[in-house]
PDB file of C-alpha atoms in Angstrom:
ATOM      1  CA  MET U  24      12.579 -44.511 -36.258  1.00  0.00           C
ATOM      2  CA  CYS U  25      13.120 -41.431 -38.803  1.00  0.00           C
ATOM      3  CA  GLU U  26      12.495 -38.621 -38.425  1.00  0.00           C
ATOM      4  CA  SER U  27      10.323 -37.535 -40.921  1.00  0.00           C
ATOM      5  CA  ARG U  28       8.131 -40.098 -39.874  1.00  0.00           C
ATOM      6  CA  SER U  29       7.677 -39.350 -36.145  1.00  0.00           C
ATOM      7  CA  THR U  30       7.252 -35.313 -36.808  1.00  0.00           C
ATOM      8  CA  PRO U  31       4.512 -34.279 -38.968  1.00  0.00           C
ATOM      9  CA  MET U  32       4.143 -31.947 -42.225  1.00  0.00           C
ATOM     10  CA  PRO U  33       3.291 -28.862 -41.927  1.00  0.00           C
ATOM     11  CA  ARG U  34       0.660 -27.872 -43.167  1.00  0.00           C
ATOM     12  CA  LEU U  35       0.203 -24.538 -45.568  1.00  0.00           C
ATOM     13  CA  ARG U  36      -2.464 -22.036 -45.366  1.00  0.00           C
ATOM     14  CA  GLU U  37      -3.939 -18.748 -46.732  1.00  0.00           C
ATOM     15  CA  MET U  38      -1.603 -15.856 -44.290  1.00  0.00           C
ATOM     16  CA  THR U  39      -4.974 -13.576 -42.445  1.00  0.00           C
ATOM     17  CA  GLU U  40      -4.781 -10.418 -41.582  1.00  0.00           C
ATOM     18  CA  ALA U  41      -5.697 -11.979 -37.891  1.00  0.00           C
ATOM     19  CA  ASP U  42      -2.323 -14.398 -39.006  1.00  0.00           C
ATOM     20  CA  VAL U  43      -0.509 -10.893 -38.691  1.00  0.00           C
ATOM     21  CA  ALA U  44       0.431 -10.586 -35.182  1.00  0.00           C
ATOM     22  CA  ASP U  45       2.455 -13.959 -34.799  1.00  0.00           C
ATOM     23  CA  PHE U  46       4.175 -13.038 -37.814  1.00  0.00           C
ATOM     24  CA  ALA U  47       5.643 -10.098 -37.823  1.00  0.00           C
ATOM     25  CA  PRO U  48       8.214 -10.858 -34.647  1.00  0.00           C
ATOM     26  CA  LEU U  49       9.332 -12.966 -37.036  1.00  0.00           C
ATOM     27  CA  PHE U  50       8.971 -10.223 -39.609  1.00  0.00           C
ATOM     28  CA  ARG U  51      11.404  -7.856 -37.427  1.00  0.00           C
ATOM     29  CA  GLU U  52      13.628 -10.604 -36.107  1.00  0.00           C
ATOM     30  CA  ILE U  53      15.290 -11.213 -39.751  1.00  0.00           C
ATOM     31  CA  VAL U  54      15.330  -7.467 -40.780  1.00  0.00           C
ATOM     32  CA  ALA U  55      17.270  -7.543 -37.909  1.00  0.00           C
ATOM     33  CA  ALA U  56      19.394  -9.640 -38.534  1.00  0.00           C
ATOM     34  CA  GLY U  57      20.622  -7.096 -42.138  1.00  0.00           C
ATOM     35  CA  GLU U  58      21.513 -10.274 -44.118  1.00  0.00           C
ATOM     36  CA  THR U  59      18.277 -10.897 -45.858  1.00  0.00           C
ATOM     37  CA  TYR U  60      15.799  -8.879 -46.668  1.00  0.00           C
ATOM     38  CA  ALA U  61      16.416  -4.779 -47.397  1.00  0.00           C
ATOM     39  CA  TYR U  62      13.484  -3.965 -45.921  1.00  0.00           C
ATOM     40  CA  PRO U  63      13.391  -0.626 -43.128  1.00  0.00           C
ATOM     41  CA  GLU U  64      13.735  -2.023 -39.166  1.00  0.00           C
ATOM     42  CA  GLY U  65      10.807  -0.518 -36.862  1.00  0.00           C
ATOM     43  CA  LEU U  66       7.613  -0.824 -39.031  1.00  0.00           C
ATOM     44  CA  SER U  67       4.836  -0.803 -37.087  1.00  0.00           C
ATOM     45  CA  ASP U  68       2.415  -4.816 -37.970  1.00  0.00           C
ATOM     46  CA  ALA U  69       0.294  -2.828 -40.412  1.00  0.00           C
ATOM     47  CA  GLN U  70       3.117  -1.645 -41.831  1.00  0.00           C
ATOM     48  CA  ILE U  71       4.662  -4.810 -41.824  1.00  0.00           C
ATOM     49  CA  ALA U  72       0.990  -6.555 -42.613  1.00  0.00           C
ATOM     50  CA  ALA U  73       1.150  -3.467 -46.467  1.00  0.00           C
ATOM     51  CA  LEU U  74       4.372  -4.693 -47.066  1.00  0.00           C
ATOM     52  CA  TRP U  75       3.721  -8.639 -46.883  1.00  0.00           C
ATOM     53  CA  LEU U  76      -0.312  -9.495 -46.977  1.00  0.00           C
ATOM     54  CA  GLU U  77      -0.504  -9.440 -50.878  1.00  0.00           C
ATOM     55  CA  ARG U  78      -3.524  -9.054 -51.848  1.00  0.00           C
ATOM     56  CA  PRO U  79      -5.673 -11.245 -54.771  1.00  0.00           C
ATOM     57  CA  PRO U  80      -4.297 -11.697 -58.211  1.00  0.00           C
ATOM     58  CA  ALA U  81      -1.222 -12.084 -55.579  1.00  0.00           C
ATOM     59  CA  ARG U  82      -0.865 -14.843 -52.379  1.00  0.00           C
ATOM     60  CA  THR U  83       0.316 -15.185 -48.707  1.00  0.00           C
ATOM     61  CA  ILE U  84       0.549 -18.174 -47.754  1.00  0.00           C
ATOM     62  CA  VAL U  85       1.598 -19.435 -43.979  1.00  0.00           C
ATOM     63  CA  ALA U  86       3.143 -22.440 -42.644  1.00  0.00           C
ATOM     64  CA  GLU U  87       2.594 -23.956 -39.128  1.00  0.00           C
ATOM     65  CA  ASP U  88       3.040 -27.203 -36.707  1.00  0.00           C
ATOM     66  CA  GLU U  89       0.331 -29.071 -35.163  1.00  0.00           C
ATOM     67  CA  ASP U  90      -0.079 -26.449 -32.720  1.00  0.00           C
ATOM     68  CA  ALA U  91      -0.956 -23.503 -35.321  1.00  0.00           C
ATOM     69  CA  THR U  92       3.179 -22.334 -34.170  1.00  0.00           C
ATOM     70  CA  LEU U  93       4.049 -19.747 -37.228  1.00  0.00           C
ATOM     71  CA  LEU U  94       7.314 -21.823 -39.255  1.00  0.00           C
ATOM     72  CA  GLY U  95       7.610 -19.296 -41.935  1.00  0.00           C
ATOM     73  CA  SER U  96       5.941 -17.075 -44.670  1.00  0.00           C
ATOM     74  CA  ALA U  97       6.044 -16.497 -48.973  1.00  0.00           C
ATOM     75  CA  LYS U  98       4.337 -14.633 -50.333  1.00  0.00           C
ATOM     76  CA  MET U  99       3.613 -14.703 -54.459  1.00  0.00           C
ATOM     77  CA  GLY U 100       2.240 -12.747 -57.308  1.00  0.00           C
ATOM     78  CA  PRO U 101       3.217 -10.814 -60.397  1.00  0.00           C
ATOM     79  CA  ASN U 102       6.933  -9.492 -60.806  1.00  0.00           C
ATOM     80  CA  ARG U 103       5.353  -6.737 -62.430  1.00  0.00           C
ATOM     81  CA  PRO U 104       2.356  -5.609 -63.416  1.00  0.00           C
ATOM     82  CA  GLY U 105       0.674  -4.506 -67.123  1.00  0.00           C
ATOM     83  CA  ARG U 106       3.315  -6.250 -69.984  1.00  0.00           C
ATOM     84  CA  GLY U 107       5.666  -7.710 -66.999  1.00  0.00           C
ATOM     85  CA  ALA U 108       2.529  -9.795 -64.979  1.00  0.00           C
ATOM     86  CA  HIS U 109       3.385 -12.568 -67.168  1.00  0.00           C
ATOM     87  CA  ILE U 110       6.498 -13.831 -64.698  1.00  0.00           C
ATOM     88  CA  GLY U 111       6.074 -14.243 -60.913  1.00  0.00           C
ATOM     89  CA  THR U 112       8.696 -13.362 -57.861  1.00  0.00           C
ATOM     90  CA  ALA U 113       7.601 -14.578 -54.552  1.00  0.00           C
ATOM     91  CA  SER U 114       9.524 -14.069 -51.438  1.00  0.00           C
ATOM     92  CA  PHE U 115       9.813 -15.776 -48.164  1.00  0.00           C
ATOM     93  CA  MET U 116      10.824 -15.914 -44.554  1.00  0.00           C
ATOM     94  CA  VAL U 117      10.818 -19.034 -42.483  1.00  0.00           C
ATOM     95  CA  ALA U 118      11.765 -18.575 -38.381  1.00  0.00           C
ATOM     96  CA  ALA U 119      15.110 -19.398 -37.015  1.00  0.00           C
ATOM     97  CA  ALA U 120      13.974 -21.983 -34.717  1.00  0.00           C
ATOM     98  CA  ALA U 121      11.771 -24.219 -37.656  1.00  0.00           C
ATOM     99  CA  ARG U 122      15.638 -23.292 -39.963  1.00  0.00           C
ATOM    100  CA  GLY U 123      17.223 -26.289 -41.562  1.00  0.00           C
ATOM    101  CA  ARG U 124      13.786 -28.421 -41.362  1.00  0.00           C
ATOM    102  CA  GLY U 125      12.315 -28.253 -45.039  1.00  0.00           C
ATOM    103  CA  ILE U 126       9.757 -25.638 -44.389  1.00  0.00           C
ATOM    104  CA  GLY U 127      11.711 -22.992 -47.296  1.00  0.00           C
ATOM    105  CA  ARG U 128      11.403 -26.035 -49.493  1.00  0.00           C
ATOM    106  CA  LEU U 129       7.765 -27.069 -48.488  1.00  0.00           C
ATOM    107  CA  LEU U 130       6.903 -23.145 -48.577  1.00  0.00           C
ATOM    108  CA  ALA U 131       8.731 -22.909 -52.731  1.00  0.00           C
ATOM    109  CA  GLU U 132       7.546 -26.150 -53.433  1.00  0.00           C
ATOM    110  CA  GLU U 133       3.954 -24.399 -52.726  1.00  0.00           C
ATOM    111  CA  MET U 134       5.035 -21.119 -54.666  1.00  0.00           C
ATOM    112  CA  ILE U 135       6.007 -22.920 -57.996  1.00  0.00           C
ATOM    113  CA  ASP U 136       2.828 -25.407 -58.082  1.00  0.00           C
ATOM    114  CA  TRP U 137       0.844 -21.796 -57.480  1.00  0.00           C
ATOM    115  CA  HIS U 138       2.965 -20.005 -60.587  1.00  0.00           C
ATOM    116  CA  ARG U 139       2.018 -23.238 -62.821  1.00  0.00           C
ATOM    117  CA  ARG U 140      -1.669 -22.999 -61.971  1.00  0.00           C
ATOM    118  CA  GLU U 141      -1.734 -19.651 -62.520  1.00  0.00           C
ATOM    119  CA  GLY U 142      -0.160 -20.104 -65.742  1.00  0.00           C
ATOM    120  CA  TYR U 143       2.542 -18.249 -65.606  1.00  0.00           C
ATOM    121  CA  ALA U 144       5.561 -17.605 -68.406  1.00  0.00           C
ATOM    122  CA  GLY U 145       8.413 -17.775 -65.029  1.00  0.00           C
ATOM    123  CA  ILE U 146       9.349 -16.776 -61.989  1.00  0.00           C
ATOM    124  CA  GLN U 147      12.218 -14.342 -61.522  1.00  0.00           C
ATOM    125  CA  PHE U 148      13.754 -13.380 -57.706  1.00  0.00           C
ATOM    126  CA  ASN U 149      14.273  -9.480 -57.802  1.00  0.00           C
ATOM    127  CA  ALA U 150      17.533  -9.354 -55.491  1.00  0.00           C
ATOM    128  CA  VAL U 151      18.827 -12.715 -53.723  1.00  0.00           C
ATOM    129  CA  VAL U 152      21.848 -11.919 -51.527  1.00  0.00           C
ATOM    130  CA  GLU U 153      25.157 -13.540 -52.994  1.00  0.00           C
ATOM    131  CA  THR U 154      25.974 -15.018 -48.974  1.00  0.00           C
ATOM    132  CA  ASN U 155      22.633 -16.358 -48.117  1.00  0.00           C
ATOM    133  CA  THR U 156      24.086 -19.771 -49.135  1.00  0.00           C
ATOM    134  CA  ALA U 157      21.463 -21.863 -48.378  1.00  0.00           C
ATOM    135  CA  ALA U 158      18.607 -19.749 -50.334  1.00  0.00           C
ATOM    136  CA  VAL U 159      20.539 -19.340 -53.583  1.00  0.00           C
ATOM    137  CA  ARG U 160      21.221 -23.257 -52.909  1.00  0.00           C
ATOM    138  CA  LEU U 161      17.334 -24.512 -52.164  1.00  0.00           C
ATOM    139  CA  TRP U 162      16.430 -22.257 -55.721  1.00  0.00           C
ATOM    140  CA  GLN U 163      19.060 -24.073 -57.584  1.00  0.00           C
ATOM    141  CA  ASP U 164      18.398 -27.453 -56.834  1.00  0.00           C
ATOM    142  CA  LEU U 165      14.839 -25.775 -57.462  1.00  0.00           C
ATOM    143  CA  GLY U 166      15.865 -24.535 -60.883  1.00  0.00           C
ATOM    144  CA  PHE U 167      16.789 -21.154 -60.840  1.00  0.00           C
ATOM    145  CA  THR U 168      19.569 -19.889 -62.590  1.00  0.00           C
ATOM    146  CA  ILE U 169      21.265 -16.584 -61.750  1.00  0.00           C
ATOM    147  CA  VAL U 170      20.368 -14.584 -64.009  1.00  0.00           C
ATOM    148  CA  GLY U 171      23.235 -11.939 -62.768  1.00  0.00           C
ATOM    149  CA  THR U 172      24.507 -10.057 -60.063  1.00  0.00           C
ATOM    150  CA  VAL U 173      24.442  -6.454 -59.133  1.00  0.00           C
ATOM    151  CA  PRO U 174      27.872  -6.021 -57.249  1.00  0.00           C
ATOM    152  CA  ALA U 175      28.022  -4.540 -53.858  1.00  0.00           C
ATOM    153  CA  ALA U 176      24.337  -3.810 -54.112  1.00  0.00           C
ATOM    154  CA  PHE U 177      22.991  -4.918 -50.757  1.00  0.00           C
ATOM    155  CA  GLU U 178      24.257  -3.511 -47.038  1.00  0.00           C
ATOM    156  CA  SER U 179      24.825  -6.874 -45.132  1.00  0.00           C
ATOM    157  CA  ALA U 180      26.084  -6.523 -41.375  1.00  0.00           C
ATOM    158  CA  SER U 181      27.841  -8.993 -41.541  1.00  0.00           C
ATOM    159  CA  ARG U 182      30.273  -8.479 -44.614  1.00  0.00           C
ATOM    160  CA  GLY U 183      29.406  -4.920 -45.859  1.00  0.00           C
ATOM    161  CA  ARG U 184      28.846  -4.467 -48.903  1.00  0.00           C
ATOM    162  CA  VAL U 185      27.838  -7.744 -51.085  1.00  0.00           C
ATOM    163  CA  GLY U 186      25.677  -8.691 -54.671  1.00  0.00           C
ATOM    164  CA  LEU U 187      22.063  -9.102 -55.158  1.00  0.00           C
ATOM    165  CA  HIS U 188      21.687 -11.856 -57.876  1.00  0.00           C
ATOM    166  CA  VAL U 189      18.980 -11.832 -59.965  1.00  0.00           C
ATOM    167  CA  MET U 190      17.354 -14.767 -59.813  1.00  0.00           C
ATOM    168  CA  PHE U 191      14.887 -17.198 -63.001  1.00  0.00           C
ATOM    169  CA  LEU U 192      12.960 -20.298 -63.621  1.00  0.00           C
ATOM    170  CA  ASP U 193      11.230 -20.698 -66.296  1.00  0.00           C
ATOM    171  CA  LEU U 194       7.943 -22.631 -66.102  1.00  0.00           C
ATOM    172  CA  THR U 195       7.548 -22.983 -70.287  1.00  0.00           C
TER     173      THR U 195
END
């Protein structure tokens, strides 16, 4: 039997304040690893909620398994206010134990669909760490292009200073 048939699909739903306690350890682990996000370490749950839990017109979702274990999260919304609000952006975090199971792709496909439903003209990622090859590959597979790279803009814990890609998906 194919594993994808025996493993139930994760459920996507809106993230709430009640999810912050389960999400905060995942956030802290990813930030502490020092390979993908420039958020400061040592944030309280309230500070993490302020950074991650988006308010309308944006949204934040979680992926959870059949036991309601949080597998990952994505936040999405306008990249800039006002005259830049027609271009969206997003950020993603997937639990280490859930990586390689398609959780990032599931969150990403929902994020792209949401931006389309909401009428965005495109999606811009402002800072994809160039050494995060799994993410770069996923975004390119979903149609994003690298429009530029800021050299040495991210301080990787394992590689020193590396570039940050600006990536874009045209939705028009």
